[in-house]
Amino acid sequence: MRRSCSVSEPDLHRALVLGVLGAAVVTAAALMLITAPYGRHGRPGWGPALPARLGWILMESPAVVLFASVFAHGAHRAEAAPLVLLALWQVHYVQRTVIYPLRMRGGRPMPVLIVALALGFNSVNAYVNARWISELGAYPTSWLADPRLIAGALVFAAGFVINLRADATLRALRAPGASETGAGRYQIPRGGLYERVSCPNYLGELLEWTGWALATWSLAGLSFAVYTAANLVPRALANHRWYHATFADYPAARRAVIPWVL
Ligand SMILES: NC(=O)c1ccc[n+]([C@@H]2O[C@H](COP(=O)([O-])OP(=O)(O)OC[C@H]3O[C@@H](n4cnc5c(N)ncnc54)[C@H](OP(=O)(O)O)[C@@H]3O)[C@@H](O)[C@H]2O)c1
């Protein structure tokens, strides 16, 4: 007797979404114990490393290229609501994958291990979200007038602006051609949301993917928002501790990532 064990695509998709949620729990637990070894927390013993620019471009590229390709294979690829969601996603990821690395100043080499882990996550996440918006989610055009889409897009846009401004403040702290090592490599960022938190770039990122979860009103979107928090909240806490340990005059009232709260 022949047995068929075919898995439907919605089942596979749901399994991957649950996998992302499971990975978020593991990631948060691991990052509370071990700070990811890149940037200011870079240290020897994590294997070969790539130039930071190349690392960022490589590890983020599935979020642009694979996402666009999966989106283009969906039955709803030419409909208005999926196209608006595609635009939100790509505005963020073209910036992060191409513009951010090309403009960065003096980023430290990135371990291949970090690049490989991020590449794997971004590939799964690109499939999960692109497939949802252009095929499985089946958003009608009326979704464009839904308060969840409108509120989500506004939260996303606010997060995007906060993230861009915060990254620009850090970039401005590094004069062109500044030394890769030594004193003066890092300074206390000031102005705007830096007066409230140590990592407004992560706050912006958290708002963006919370907005995405709202705008897509999906478990796929929610899983990415949860994963982003699992990744960035422990890092924000580590950066905050690092600022206090590095600068004796670090502003005491500043929180790590959520103004007045955390
Ligand atoms: N969606 C996600 O899960 C996710 C995950 C990670 C990052 N991101 C985003 O990617 C961007 C970069 O993240 P990141 O973790 O690399 O951020 P970061 O630690 O704040 O560093 C950003 C850049 O600014 C430099 N820098 C940081 N603090 C500085 C200071 N006090 N003085 C002078 N220069 C400073 C860093 O140089 P060095 O490299 O030399 O330290 C690096 O080039 C952020 O916008 C973040 O939100 C998103």
JSON list of N, CA and C in Angstrom, two decimals, residues 107-133:
[
{"chain": "A", "resi": 107, "resn": "GLY", "atom": "N", "xyz": [32.80, 50.66, 10.53]},
{"chain": "A", "resi": 107, "resn": "GLY", "atom": "CA", "xyz": [32.23, 49.50, 11.22]},
{"chain": "A", "resi": 107, "resn": "GLY", "atom": "C", "xyz": [33.29, 48.43, 11.43]},
{"chain": "A", "resi": 108, "resn": "ARG", "atom": "N", "xyz": [33.20, 47.73, 12.58]},
{"chain": "A", "resi": 108, "resn": "ARG", "atom": "CA", "xyz": [34.19, 46.68, 12.87]},
{"chain": "A", "resi": 108, "resn": "ARG", "atom": "C", "xyz": [33.89, 45.43, 12.05]},
{"chain": "A", "resi": 109, "resn": "PRO", "atom": "N", "xyz": [34.92, 44.62, 11.73]},
{"chain": "A", "resi": 109, "resn": "PRO", "atom": "CA", "xyz": [34.69, 43.38, 10.97]},
{"chain": "A", "resi": 109, "resn": "PRO", "atom": "C", "xyz": [33.62, 42.51, 11.64]},
{"chain": "A", "resi": 110, "resn": "MET", "atom": "N", "xyz": [32.85, 41.81, 10.81]},
{"chain": "A", "resi": 110, "resn": "MET", "atom": "CA", "xyz": [31.68, 41.04, 11.29]},
{"chain": "A", "resi": 110, "resn": "MET", "atom": "C", "xyz": [32.00, 39.55, 11.17]},
{"chain": "A", "resi": 111, "resn": "PRO", "atom": "N", "xyz": [31.92, 38.79, 12.28]},
{"chain": "A", "resi": 111, "resn": "PRO", "atom": "CA", "xyz": [32.21, 37.35, 12.17]},
{"chain": "A", "resi": 111, "resn": "PRO", "atom": "C", "xyz": [31.31, 36.67, 11.13]},
{"chain": "A", "resi": 112, "resn": "VAL", "atom": "N", "xyz": [31.91, 35.75, 10.37]},
{"chain": "A", "resi": 112, "resn": "VAL", "atom": "CA", "xyz": [31.16, 35.00, 9.35]},
{"chain": "A", "resi": 112, "resn": "VAL", "atom": "C", "xyz": [29.98, 34.28, 10.00]},
{"chain": "A", "resi": 113, "resn": "LEU", "atom": "N", "xyz": [30.18, 33.82, 11.25]},
{"chain": "A", "resi": 113, "resn": "LEU", "atom": "CA", "xyz": [29.11, 33.12, 11.96]},
{"chain": "A", "resi": 113, "resn": "LEU", "atom": "C", "xyz": [27.86, 33.99, 12.09]},
{"chain": "A", "resi": 114, "resn": "ILE", "atom": "N", "xyz": [28.05, 35.25, 12.46]},
{"chain": "A", "resi": 114, "resn": "ILE", "atom": "CA", "xyz": [26.92, 36.19, 12.61]},
{"chain": "A", "resi": 114, "resn": "ILE", "atom": "C", "xyz": [26.25, 36.39, 11.24]},
{"chain": "A", "resi": 115, "resn": "VAL", "atom": "N", "xyz": [27.08, 36.57, 10.20]},
{"chain": "A", "resi": 115, "resn": "VAL", "atom": "CA", "xyz": [26.54, 36.79, 8.86]},
{"chain": "A", "resi": 115, "resn": "VAL", "atom": "C", "xyz": [25.71, 35.57, 8.44]},
{"chain": "A", "resi": 116, "resn": "ALA", "atom": "N", "xyz": [26.24, 34.37, 8.70]},
{"chain": "A", "resi": 116, "resn": "ALA", "atom": "CA", "xyz": [25.54, 33.14, 8.28]},
{"chain": "A", "resi": 116, "resn": "ALA", "atom": "C", "xyz": [24.21, 32.98, 9.03]},
{"chain": "A", "resi": 117, "resn": "LEU", "atom": "N", "xyz": [24.23, 33.24, 10.34]},
{"chain": "A", "resi": 117, "resn": "LEU", "atom": "CA", "xyz": [22.98, 33.11, 11.12]},
{"chain": "A", "resi": 117, "resn": "LEU", "atom": "C", "xyz": [21.94, 34.11, 10.64]},
{"chain": "A", "resi": 118, "resn": "ALA", "atom": "N", "xyz": [22.37, 35.36, 10.39]},
{"chain": "A", "resi": 118, "resn": "ALA", "atom": "CA", "xyz": [21.42, 36.39, 9.95]},
{"chain": "A", "resi": 118, "resn": "ALA", "atom": "C", "xyz": [20.91, 36.09, 8.55]},
{"chain": "A", "resi": 119, "resn": "LEU", "atom": "N", "xyz": [21.79, 35.58, 7.70]},
{"chain": "A", "resi": 119, "resn": "LEU", "atom": "CA", "xyz": [21.39, 35.22, 6.33]},
{"chain": "A", "resi": 119, "resn": "LEU", "atom": "C", "xyz": [20.30, 34.14, 6.37]},
{"chain": "A", "resi": 120, "resn": "GLY", "atom": "N", "xyz": [20.50, 33.14, 7.23]},
{"chain": "A", "resi": 120, "resn": "GLY", "atom": "CA", "xyz": [19.51, 32.06, 7.37]},
{"chain": "A", "resi": 120, "resn": "GLY", "atom": "C", "xyz": [18.18, 32.61, 7.87]},
{"chain": "A", "resi": 121, "resn": "PHE", "atom": "N", "xyz": [18.24, 33.44, 8.92]},
{"chain": "A", "resi": 121, "resn": "PHE", "atom": "CA", "xyz": [17.00, 34.00, 9.46]},
{"chain": "A", "resi": 121, "resn": "PHE", "atom": "C", "xyz": [16.31, 34.86, 8.42]},
{"chain": "A", "resi": 122, "resn": "ASN", "atom": "N", "xyz": [17.06, 35.74, 7.75]},
{"chain": "A", "resi": 122, "resn": "ASN", "atom": "CA", "xyz": [16.45, 36.64, 6.78]},
{"chain": "A", "resi": 122, "resn": "ASN", "atom": "C", "xyz": [15.81, 35.87, 5.62]},
{"chain": "A", "resi": 123, "resn": "SER", "atom": "N", "xyz": [16.38, 34.73, 5.25]},
{"chain": "A", "resi": 123, "resn": "SER", "atom": "CA", "xyz": [15.81, 33.94, 4.15]},
{"chain": "A", "resi": 123, "resn": "SER", "atom": "C", "xyz": [14.45, 33.37, 4.56]},
{"chain": "A", "resi": 124, "resn": "VAL", "atom": "N", "xyz": [14.39, 32.76, 5.74]},
{"chain": "A", "resi": 124, "resn": "VAL", "atom": "CA", "xyz": [13.12, 32.20, 6.22]},
{"chain": "A", "resi": 124, "resn": "VAL", "atom": "C", "xyz": [12.08, 33.31, 6.38]},
{"chain": "A", "resi": 125, "resn": "ASN", "atom": "N", "xyz": [12.52, 34.41, 6.99]},
{"chain": "A", "resi": 125, "resn": "ASN", "atom": "CA", "xyz": [11.61, 35.53, 7.27]},
{"chain": "A", "resi": 125, "resn": "ASN", "atom": "C", "xyz": [11.10, 36.17, 5.97]},
{"chain": "A", "resi": 126, "resn": "ALA", "atom": "N", "xyz": [11.97, 36.23, 4.96]},
{"chain": "A", "resi": 126, "resn": "ALA", "atom": "CA", "xyz": [11.55, 36.79, 3.67]},
{"chain": "A", "resi": 126, "resn": "ALA", "atom": "C", "xyz": [10.47, 35.91, 3.04]},
{"chain": "A", "resi": 127, "resn": "TYR", "atom": "N", "xyz": [10.69, 34.60, 3.05]},
{"chain": "A", "resi": 127, "resn": "TYR", "atom": "CA", "xyz": [9.68, 33.70, 2.49]},
{"chain": "A", "resi": 127, "resn": "TYR", "atom": "C", "xyz": [8.36, 33.83, 3.27]},
{"chain": "A", "resi": 128, "resn": "VAL", "atom": "N", "xyz": [8.45, 33.77, 4.59]},
{"chain": "A", "resi": 128, "resn": "VAL", "atom": "CA", "xyz": [7.25, 33.77, 5.45]},
{"chain": "A", "resi": 128, "resn": "VAL", "atom": "C", "xyz": [6.40, 35.02, 5.19]},
{"chain": "A", "resi": 129, "resn": "ASN", "atom": "N", "xyz": [7.04, 36.18, 5.16]},
{"chain": "A", "resi": 129, "resn": "ASN", "atom": "CA", "xyz": [6.28, 37.43, 5.02]},
{"chain": "A", "resi": 129, "resn": "ASN", "atom": "C", "xyz": [5.87, 37.72, 3.57]},
{"chain": "A", "resi": 130, "resn": "ALA", "atom": "N", "xyz": [6.77, 37.46, 2.61]},
{"chain": "A", "resi": 130, "resn": "ALA", "atom": "CA", "xyz": [6.42, 37.73, 1.20]},
{"chain": "A", "resi": 130, "resn": "ALA", "atom": "C", "xyz": [5.31, 36.79, 0.74]},
{"chain": "A", "resi": 131, "resn": "ARG", "atom": "N", "xyz": [5.43, 35.53, 1.12]},
{"chain": "A", "resi": 131, "resn": "ARG", "atom": "CA", "xyz": [4.41, 34.56, 0.67]},
{"chain": "A", "resi": 131, "resn": "ARG", "atom": "C", "xyz": [3.06, 34.90, 1.30]},
{"chain": "A", "resi": 132, "resn": "TRP", "atom": "N", "xyz": [3.12, 35.38, 2.55]},
{"chain": "A", "resi": 132, "resn": "TRP", "atom": "CA", "xyz": [1.87, 35.75, 3.20]},
{"chain": "A", "resi": 132, "resn": "TRP", "atom": "C", "xyz": [1.19, 36.90, 2.46]},
{"chain": "A", "resi": 133, "resn": "ILE", "atom": "N", "xyz": [1.93, 37.96, 2.16]},
{"chain": "A", "resi": 133, "resn": "ILE", "atom": "CA", "xyz": [1.25, 39.14, 1.61]},
{"chain": "A", "resi": 133, "resn": "ILE", "atom": "C", "xyz": [0.84, 38.97, 0.16]}
]
